[in-house]
CSV table of C-alpha atoms in Angstrom, one decimal:
chain,number,residue,atom,x,y,z
A,1,MET,CA,22.0,26.0,-25.7
A,2,ASP,CA,18.2,25.3,-25.7
A,3,ILE,CA,17.0,22.1,-24.3
A,4,ASN,CA,13.9,20.6,-25.9
A,5,PRO,CA,11.0,20.2,-23.4
A,6,PRO,CA,9.7,16.7,-22.6
A,7,LYS,CA,7.1,15.5,-25.1
A,8,CYS,CA,5.1,13.7,-22.5
A,9,ASN,CA,4.3,14.3,-18.8
A,10,ASP,CA,3.3,12.4,-15.6
A,11,PHE,CA,-0.4,12.8,-16.3
A,12,GLU,CA,-0.3,11.4,-19.8
A,13,TYR,CA,1.4,8.3,-18.5
A,14,ILE,CA,-1.1,8.0,-15.5
A,15,ASN,CA,-4.0,8.4,-17.9
A,16,PHE,CA,-2.5,5.7,-20.1
A,17,LEU,CA,-2.3,3.3,-17.1
A,18,ILE,CA,-6.0,3.8,-16.4
A,19,ALA,CA,-7.0,3.5,-20.0
A,20,ALA,CA,-4.9,0.5,-20.9
A,21,SER,CA,-6.3,-3.0,-20.3
A,22,ASN,CA,-3.6,-5.6,-21.1
A,23,VAL,CA,-0.3,-4.1,-22.3
A,24,PHE,CA,1.4,-1.4,-20.2
A,25,SER,CA,4.7,-0.8,-22.1
A,26,CYS,CA,6.1,2.5,-23.3
A,27,THR,CA,5.6,1.3,-26.8
A,28,GLU,CA,2.0,0.8,-26.1
A,29,ALA,CA,1.7,4.2,-24.5
A,30,ALA,CA,3.1,5.8,-27.6
A,31,ARG,CA,0.9,3.7,-29.9
A,32,CYS,CA,-2.3,4.8,-28.0
A,33,TYR,CA,-1.4,8.5,-28.1
A,34,PRO,CA,-3.7,10.6,-30.2
A,35,ILE,CA,-2.7,11.2,-33.8
A,36,VAL,CA,-1.3,14.7,-33.6
A,37,ASP,CA,1.7,16.5,-35.0
A,38,ASN,CA,4.9,15.8,-33.1
A,39,ALA,CA,3.3,13.1,-30.9
A,40,PRO,CA,5.7,11.4,-28.4
A,41,ALA,CA,7.5,8.2,-29.5
A,42,HIS,CA,8.0,5.4,-27.0
A,43,ASP,CA,11.5,6.8,-26.2
A,44,SER,CA,9.7,9.9,-24.7
A,45,PHE,CA,7.8,7.7,-22.3
A,46,THR,CA,10.9,5.7,-21.5
A,47,ARG,CA,12.7,8.9,-20.6
A,48,LEU,CA,9.8,10.0,-18.5
A,49,LEU,CA,10.1,7.0,-16.3
A,50,GLN,CA,13.9,7.3,-16.1
A,51,ARG,CA,13.9,10.9,-15.0
A,52,GLN,CA,11.7,10.5,-11.9
A,53,THR,CA,13.3,11.0,-8.5
A,54,PRO,CA,13.7,7.9,-6.4
A,55,ASP,CA,11.7,9.3,-3.5
A,56,THR,CA,7.9,9.2,-3.0
A,57,GLU,CA,7.4,13.0,-2.8
A,58,ALA,CA,5.4,13.2,-6.0
A,59,LEU,CA,2.9,10.8,-4.7
A,60,TRP,CA,2.5,12.7,-1.4
A,61,GLU,CA,2.2,16.1,-3.2
A,62,GLU,CA,-0.7,14.7,-5.1
A,63,VAL,CA,-2.6,12.9,-2.3
A,64,LYS,CA,-2.0,15.3,0.6
A,65,ASN,CA,-5.0,17.4,-0.2
A,66,TYR,CA,-7.3,14.3,0.1
A,67,VAL,CA,-6.3,13.1,3.5
A,68,LYS,CA,-6.9,14.4,7.1
A,69,PRO,CA,-3.7,13.7,8.9
A,70,LYS,CA,-5.2,14.4,12.4
A,71,GLU,CA,-8.1,11.9,11.7
A,72,GLY,CA,-8.6,8.4,10.3
A,73,PHE,CA,-6.3,5.4,10.3
A,74,LEU,CA,-3.0,4.4,8.8
A,75,ILE,CA,-2.6,0.9,7.5
A,76,VAL,CA,0.6,-0.9,6.5
A,77,ASP,CA,0.9,-4.0,4.5
A,78,ASP,CA,2.9,-5.6,1.7
A,79,SER,CA,2.0,-7.3,-1.5
A,80,THR,CA,4.0,-9.3,-4.1
A,81,LEU,CA,3.8,-8.0,-7.6
A,82,ASP,CA,3.9,-11.1,-9.8
A,83,LYS,CA,6.8,-11.2,-12.3
A,84,PRO,CA,6.8,-14.9,-13.4
A,85,TYR,CA,8.7,-14.3,-16.7
A,86,ALA,CA,11.1,-11.6,-15.6
A,87,LYS,CA,14.8,-12.0,-16.5
A,88,GLU,CA,17.4,-9.6,-15.1
A,89,MET,CA,14.6,-7.1,-14.0
A,90,ALA,CA,15.3,-4.7,-11.1
A,91,PHE,CA,13.8,-5.6,-7.7
A,92,VAL,CA,12.6,-9.1,-8.8
A,93,ARG,CA,13.3,-11.9,-6.3
A,94,ARG,CA,11.7,-15.0,-5.1
A,95,MET,CA,9.3,-14.3,-2.2
A,96,TRP,CA,6.2,-15.7,-0.6
A,97,SER,CA,2.9,-14.8,-2.3
A,98,GLY,CA,-0.3,-14.9,-0.3
A,99,LYS,CA,-2.3,-15.0,-3.6
A,100,HIS,CA,-0.5,-18.2,-4.8
A,101,HIS,CA,0.3,-19.6,-1.3
A,102,ARG,CA,3.8,-20.4,-2.4
A,103,THR,CA,7.1,-18.8,-3.3
A,104,VAL,CA,7.1,-16.9,-6.7
A,105,LYS,CA,9.2,-14.4,-8.6
A,106,GLY,CA,8.0,-10.9,-7.9
A,107,ILE,CA,8.6,-7.4,-6.5
A,108,GLY,CA,7.8,-6.7,-2.9
A,109,LEU,CA,5.7,-3.6,-2.5
A,110,VAL,CA,5.2,-2.2,1.0
A,111,THR,CA,2.5,0.5,1.2
A,112,LEU,CA,1.2,2.9,3.8
A,113,VAL,CA,-2.4,3.9,3.2
A,114,TRP,CA,-4.7,6.4,4.9
A,115,THR,CA,-8.4,5.7,5.3
A,116,ASP,CA,-11.4,7.3,7.1
A,117,GLY,CA,-13.2,4.0,6.8
A,118,THR,CA,-14.6,4.8,3.3
A,119,THR,CA,-11.8,6.4,1.2
A,120,VAL,CA,-8.5,4.6,0.8
A,121,ILE,CA,-5.5,6.7,-0.2
A,122,PRO,CA,-1.9,5.5,-0.6
A,123,VAL,CA,0.4,8.1,1.1
A,124,ASP,CA,3.7,6.3,0.9
A,125,PHE,CA,5.4,3.2,-0.4
A,126,ARG,CA,8.7,1.3,-0.4
A,127,ILE,CA,10.1,-1.4,-2.6
A,128,TYR,CA,11.7,-4.4,-0.9
A,129,ASN,CA,15.3,-4.4,-2.1
A,130,ILE,CA,17.3,-5.8,0.8
A,131,ASP,CA,20.3,-6.9,-1.4
A,132,GLU,CA,20.9,-3.2,-2.3
A,133,ASP,CA,19.7,-1.1,0.6
A,134,ASP,CA,20.0,-3.7,3.4
A,135,LYS,CA,16.5,-2.8,4.6
A,136,THR,CA,13.9,-5.3,5.8
A,137,LYS,CA,10.2,-4.9,5.4
A,138,ASN,CA,10.1,-3.9,9.1
A,139,ASP,CA,12.7,-1.2,8.4
A,140,HIS,CA,10.4,0.2,5.7
A,141,PHE,CA,7.5,0.0,8.1
A,142,LEU,CA,9.3,2.2,10.6
A,143,ASP,CA,10.6,4.6,7.9
A,144,MET,CA,7.1,5.2,6.6
A,145,LEU,CA,5.7,5.8,10.0
A,146,ASP,CA,8.5,8.2,10.8
A,147,LYS,CA,7.8,10.0,7.5
A,148,ALA,CA,4.1,10.1,8.3
A,149,GLU,CA,4.8,11.7,11.7
A,150,GLU,CA,7.0,14.2,9.9
A,151,ARG,CA,4.0,15.0,7.7
A,152,SER,CA,1.9,15.7,10.8
A,153,PHE,CA,-0.1,12.5,10.8
A,154,ASN,CA,-1.7,11.7,14.2
A,155,PRO,CA,-4.0,8.7,13.4
A,156,GLU,CA,-6.6,7.2,15.6
A,157,PHE,CA,-5.0,3.8,15.1
A,158,VAL,CA,-2.2,2.2,13.1
A,159,LEU,CA,-3.4,-1.1,11.7
A,160,PHE,CA,-1.1,-3.9,10.4
A,161,ASP,CA,-0.6,-7.6,10.1
A,162,THR,CA,1.3,-10.2,12.1
A,163,TRP,CA,4.5,-9.7,10.1
A,164,TYR,CA,5.0,-6.1,11.5
A,165,ALA,CA,4.0,-6.9,15.1
A,166,SER,CA,7.5,-7.0,16.5
A,167,VAL,CA,8.2,-5.5,19.9
A,168,LYS,CA,10.5,-2.9,18.3
A,169,ASN,CA,7.6,-1.8,16.0
A,170,LEU,CA,5.1,-1.7,18.8
A,171,LYS,CA,7.4,0.4,21.0
A,172,ALA,CA,8.0,2.8,18.1
A,173,ILE,CA,4.3,3.4,17.8
A,174,ARG,CA,4.0,3.9,21.5
A,175,LYS,CA,6.8,6.4,21.5
A,176,LYS,CA,4.8,8.4,19.0
A,177,GLU,CA,1.8,8.3,21.4
A,178,TRP,CA,-0.2,6.5,18.7
A,179,HIS,CA,-2.4,3.5,19.2
A,180,PHE,CA,-2.3,0.2,17.3
A,181,LEU,CA,-4.3,-2.9,16.5
A,182,THR,CA,-2.6,-5.9,15.0
A,183,ARG,CA,-2.4,-9.7,15.1
A,184,LEU,CA,0.0,-11.9,17.0
A,185,LYS,CA,1.3,-15.4,16.3
A,186,ILE,CA,0.2,-18.1,18.6
A,187,ASN,CA,3.7,-18.6,20.0
A,188,ARG,CA,4.1,-15.0,21.3
A,189,LEU,CA,4.8,-15.1,25.0
A,190,VAL,CA,2.5,-13.3,27.4
A,191,ASN,CA,2.0,-13.3,31.1
A,192,PRO,CA,-1.8,-13.4,31.9
A,193,ASP,CA,-1.6,-13.9,35.7
A,194,ASN,CA,1.7,-12.7,36.9
A,195,LYS,CA,3.0,-16.3,37.1
A,196,GLY,CA,5.3,-16.2,34.1
A,197,ASN,CA,5.3,-16.1,30.4
A,198,VAL,CA,3.4,-18.7,28.4
A,199,PRO,CA,2.5,-19.1,24.6
A,200,LEU,CA,-0.5,-17.1,23.7
A,201,GLU,CA,-2.3,-20.1,22.3
A,202,THR,CA,-2.4,-21.7,25.8
A,203,VAL,CA,-4.1,-18.7,27.5
A,204,ASP,CA,-7.9,-18.9,28.2
A,205,ILE,CA,-9.2,-15.7,26.6
A,206,PRO,CA,-12.9,-14.8,27.1
A,207,PRO,CA,-15.0,-13.3,24.3
A,208,LYS,CA,-14.6,-9.8,25.7
A,209,GLY,CA,-10.8,-10.1,25.5
A,210,LEU,CA,-8.1,-10.2,28.2
A,211,VAL,CA,-5.4,-7.8,29.4
A,212,VAL,CA,-2.0,-9.6,29.6
A,213,HIS,CA,1.6,-8.6,29.7
A,214,LEU,CA,3.3,-9.0,26.4
A,215,LYS,CA,6.9,-10.0,26.8
A,216,ALA,CA,9.4,-7.1,26.4
A,217,TYR,CA,6.6,-4.7,25.7
A,218,GLY,CA,4.0,-4.2,28.5
A,219,PHE,CA,0.3,-4.6,29.1
A,220,VAL,CA,-2.0,-5.1,26.1
A,221,LYS,CA,-5.4,-6.5,25.4
A,222,VAL,CA,-5.8,-9.6,23.4
A,223,PHE,CA,-8.8,-11.1,21.6
A,224,ARG,CA,-9.2,-14.6,20.3
A,225,ILE,CA,-11.4,-14.9,17.2
A,226,VAL,CA,-12.3,-18.4,15.9
A,227,SER,CA,-14.0,-18.5,12.5
A,228,LYS,CA,-16.6,-21.0,11.4
A,229,ASP,CA,-14.0,-23.1,9.6
A,230,GLY,CA,-11.9,-23.3,12.8
A,231,ASP,CA,-9.3,-20.7,11.8
A,232,THR,CA,-8.0,-18.9,14.9
A,233,GLN,CA,-6.7,-15.3,15.0
A,234,HIS,CA,-5.3,-13.4,18.0
A,235,TRP,CA,-5.7,-9.6,17.9
A,236,VAL,CA,-3.9,-7.3,20.2
A,237,THR,CA,-4.1,-3.6,21.0
A,238,ASP,CA,-2.5,-1.2,23.5
A,239,VAL,CA,-5.9,0.2,24.3
A,240,GLN,CA,-6.8,-1.9,27.3
A,241,ASP,CA,-10.4,-0.9,27.6
A,242,MET,CA,-11.2,-1.7,24.0
A,243,ASP,CA,-14.3,-3.9,23.6
A,244,GLU,CA,-15.0,-6.5,20.9
A,245,SER,CA,-17.3,-4.3,18.8
A,246,LYS,CA,-14.5,-1.7,18.5
A,247,ARG,CA,-12.0,-4.4,17.6
A,248,GLU,CA,-14.3,-5.8,15.0
A,249,ASP,CA,-14.8,-2.4,13.5
A,250,LEU,CA,-11.1,-1.7,13.3
A,251,ALA,CA,-10.4,-5.1,11.8
A,252,LYS,CA,-12.8,-4.4,9.0
A,253,LYS,CA,-11.1,-1.1,8.4
A,254,SER,CA,-7.7,-2.9,8.2
A,255,TRP,CA,-9.1,-4.9,5.3
A,256,LYS,CA,-9.2,-1.8,3.2
A,257,ILE,CA,-5.6,-2.2,2.2
A,258,GLU,CA,-6.4,-5.6,0.6
A,259,GLU,CA,-9.0,-3.8,-1.5
A,260,TYR,CA,-6.3,-1.3,-2.5
A,261,HIS,CA,-4.0,-4.1,-3.5
A,262,ARG,CA,-6.7,-5.6,-5.7
A,263,GLY,CA,-7.3,-2.1,-7.3
A,264,ILE,CA,-3.8,-1.3,-8.2
A,265,LYS,CA,-3.3,-4.8,-9.8
A,266,GLN,CA,-6.5,-5.1,-11.7
A,267,PHE,CA,-7.0,-1.5,-12.8
A,268,CYS,CA,-3.7,0.4,-12.7
A,269,GLY,CA,-1.2,-2.1,-14.2
A,270,VAL,CA,1.2,-2.0,-11.3
A,271,GLU,CA,2.5,-5.5,-12.0
A,272,LYS,CA,2.8,-5.0,-15.8
A,273,CYS,CA,5.8,-2.8,-16.3
A,274,GLN,CA,8.3,-4.5,-18.6
A,275,ALA,CA,11.2,-2.2,-18.0
A,276,ARG,CA,14.4,-3.7,-16.5
A,277,LYS,CA,15.9,-0.6,-14.9
A,278,GLU,CA,15.3,0.3,-11.2
A,279,GLU,CA,14.3,3.9,-11.9
A,280,SER,CA,11.7,2.8,-14.5
A,281,GLN,CA,10.1,0.1,-12.3
A,282,ARG,CA,10.0,2.5,-9.3
A,283,ALA,CA,8.4,5.3,-11.4
A,284,HIS,CA,5.9,3.0,-13.0
A,285,ILE,CA,4.8,1.8,-9.5
A,286,MET,CA,4.4,5.3,-8.3
A,287,PHE,CA,2.4,6.3,-11.3
A,288,SER,CA,0.2,3.3,-10.8
A,289,LEU,CA,-0.6,4.5,-7.2
A,290,ARG,CA,-1.4,7.9,-8.5
A,291,ALA,CA,-3.7,6.3,-11.1
A,292,PHE,CA,-5.4,4.5,-8.2
A,293,LEU,CA,-6.0,7.8,-6.5
A,294,ARG,CA,-8.1,9.0,-9.5
A,295,LEU,CA,-10.2,5.9,-9.5
A,296,GLU,CA,-10.7,6.0,-5.8
A,297,LEU,CA,-11.7,9.7,-5.7
A,298,GLN,CA,-14.1,9.0,-8.6
A,299,ARG,CA,-15.6,6.0,-6.7
A,300,VAL,CA,-16.2,8.2,-3.6
A,301,LYS,CA,-17.5,11.1,-5.6
A,302,SER,CA,-19.9,9.3,-7.9
A,303,GLY,CA,-20.5,6.0,-6.2
A,304,ILE,CA,-19.4,4.0,-9.3
A,305,SER,CA,-16.9,1.2,-9.0
A,306,TRP,CA,-13.3,1.2,-10.1
A,307,PHE,CA,-14.2,-1.1,-12.9
A,308,GLU,CA,-17.0,1.2,-14.2
A,309,SER,CA,-14.7,4.2,-13.9
A,310,ALA,CA,-11.9,2.5,-15.8
A,311,MET,CA,-14.3,1.4,-18.6
A,312,LYS,CA,-15.6,5.0,-18.9
A,313,ILE,CA,-12.1,6.4,-19.0
A,314,ARG,CA,-10.9,3.9,-21.6
A,315,ARG,CA,-13.7,5.0,-23.9
A,316,VAL,CA,-12.7,8.6,-23.5
A,317,ALA,CA,-8.9,8.1,-23.6
A,318,VAL,CA,-8.8,6.4,-27.0
A,319,THR,CA,-9.4,9.8,-28.6
A,320,ALA,CA,-7.4,12.2,-26.5
A,321,TYR,CA,-5.2,12.8,-23.5
A,322,LEU,CA,-5.8,16.0,-21.6
A,323,ASN,CA,-3.2,17.9,-19.5
A,324,ASP,CA,-5.6,18.6,-16.6
A,325,PRO,CA,-4.1,16.4,-13.9
A,326,LEU,CA,-7.5,15.4,-12.5
A,327,TYR,CA,-9.5,15.2,-15.7
A,328,THR,CA,-10.3,11.5,-15.1
A,329,LEU,CA,-12.4,12.6,-12.1
A,330,ASN,CA,-14.9,14.3,-14.3
C-alpha cells in the first residue's frame, strides 16, 4: 500500500516562521503558501509538527557545522515564553518572568548556546515540564552539559547565571575539566581567611578579586561588582588567577544568550504557537531555534541585523517557498 509523501517539510515551516510577522498558526502557514496545484492545507502543517521526534537531534544536525566544539564558550540560561491566554496548553504553568518581574503563565525554555564572542548558535534546549518528567531546571542544565561533552565540546568556559550555581553543578563542570564563570547569591558561604564560613556579602573583596574557599566546593576567585545605581553582583570562577579584565570580557560574552532570547521572541515566533499538544509545541520551539540560526548566520555573513534580514525574507517569501534548506542566507 502506497503512503502519500508529506506535502510540506521542515524548511517550509521554518521559512514561514521567519516570514510571518504576527500570526504563527498552521492555518496561517497554509494561507501564506504560494498558489500552486496541490498546495498543503493547514492539516499538512499540523501533521508536520506532530510527527517530529521529541529529542533535539534535528537542531544539532543543522547547527553542528557552524560551531567549533574545541573552542568558544557554552552559555546556559532559561527564559519564559509568555502564554497569557493559554488554556489547557501543554507545558504552560505559572512561573517567574524576568521581563515582567512577576509570576506569569508561560513555558519554561532552557537553552544551551555556543558562541565565539560574535556568533551565537543554539545547540541544545529543554522544556521545563517537572510535573511530567520530574526534572528541575538544574537537571536540564546537567543533561545538556553531558550531551555537549558527548558531542565532543571542550569549551574555554561555561557561563551561566546564579540559578545554576549550585555546588552539584560546579562539581559536575570540574569533573569534566572545564572552567566556569557565574554569579553567586550574597548569602553563599565562603571561608576567606581559614577562620570559618561567612556570608559572601560580609567579605571585604578588593577590586582585583579574592581567592576564597566556597563551602562544599573548594577554592574559587570571587569579584564584587557595584554598578552606578548601587546594584551589587558577585562573580565567581574556578580560575584563581583570573584578573578583572578577563572577568569583564567573559561577563559580556555571557550576555549573548539574552540577545538570543530577544531574537527568537521578536523574529522567530517562538512564543506564538497556538497548538495545545506537547509534540506540536516542542516542534514549533525547535523550528523557531532553527529559524534563528538562519538569521544569525545571515547577520554574521552580511553584517545586517536580524530585523533587516527578516524584512528582506518576508518580501521574498510572499511569492515562493524554496526547498533549499539555507536559501534564506542568500
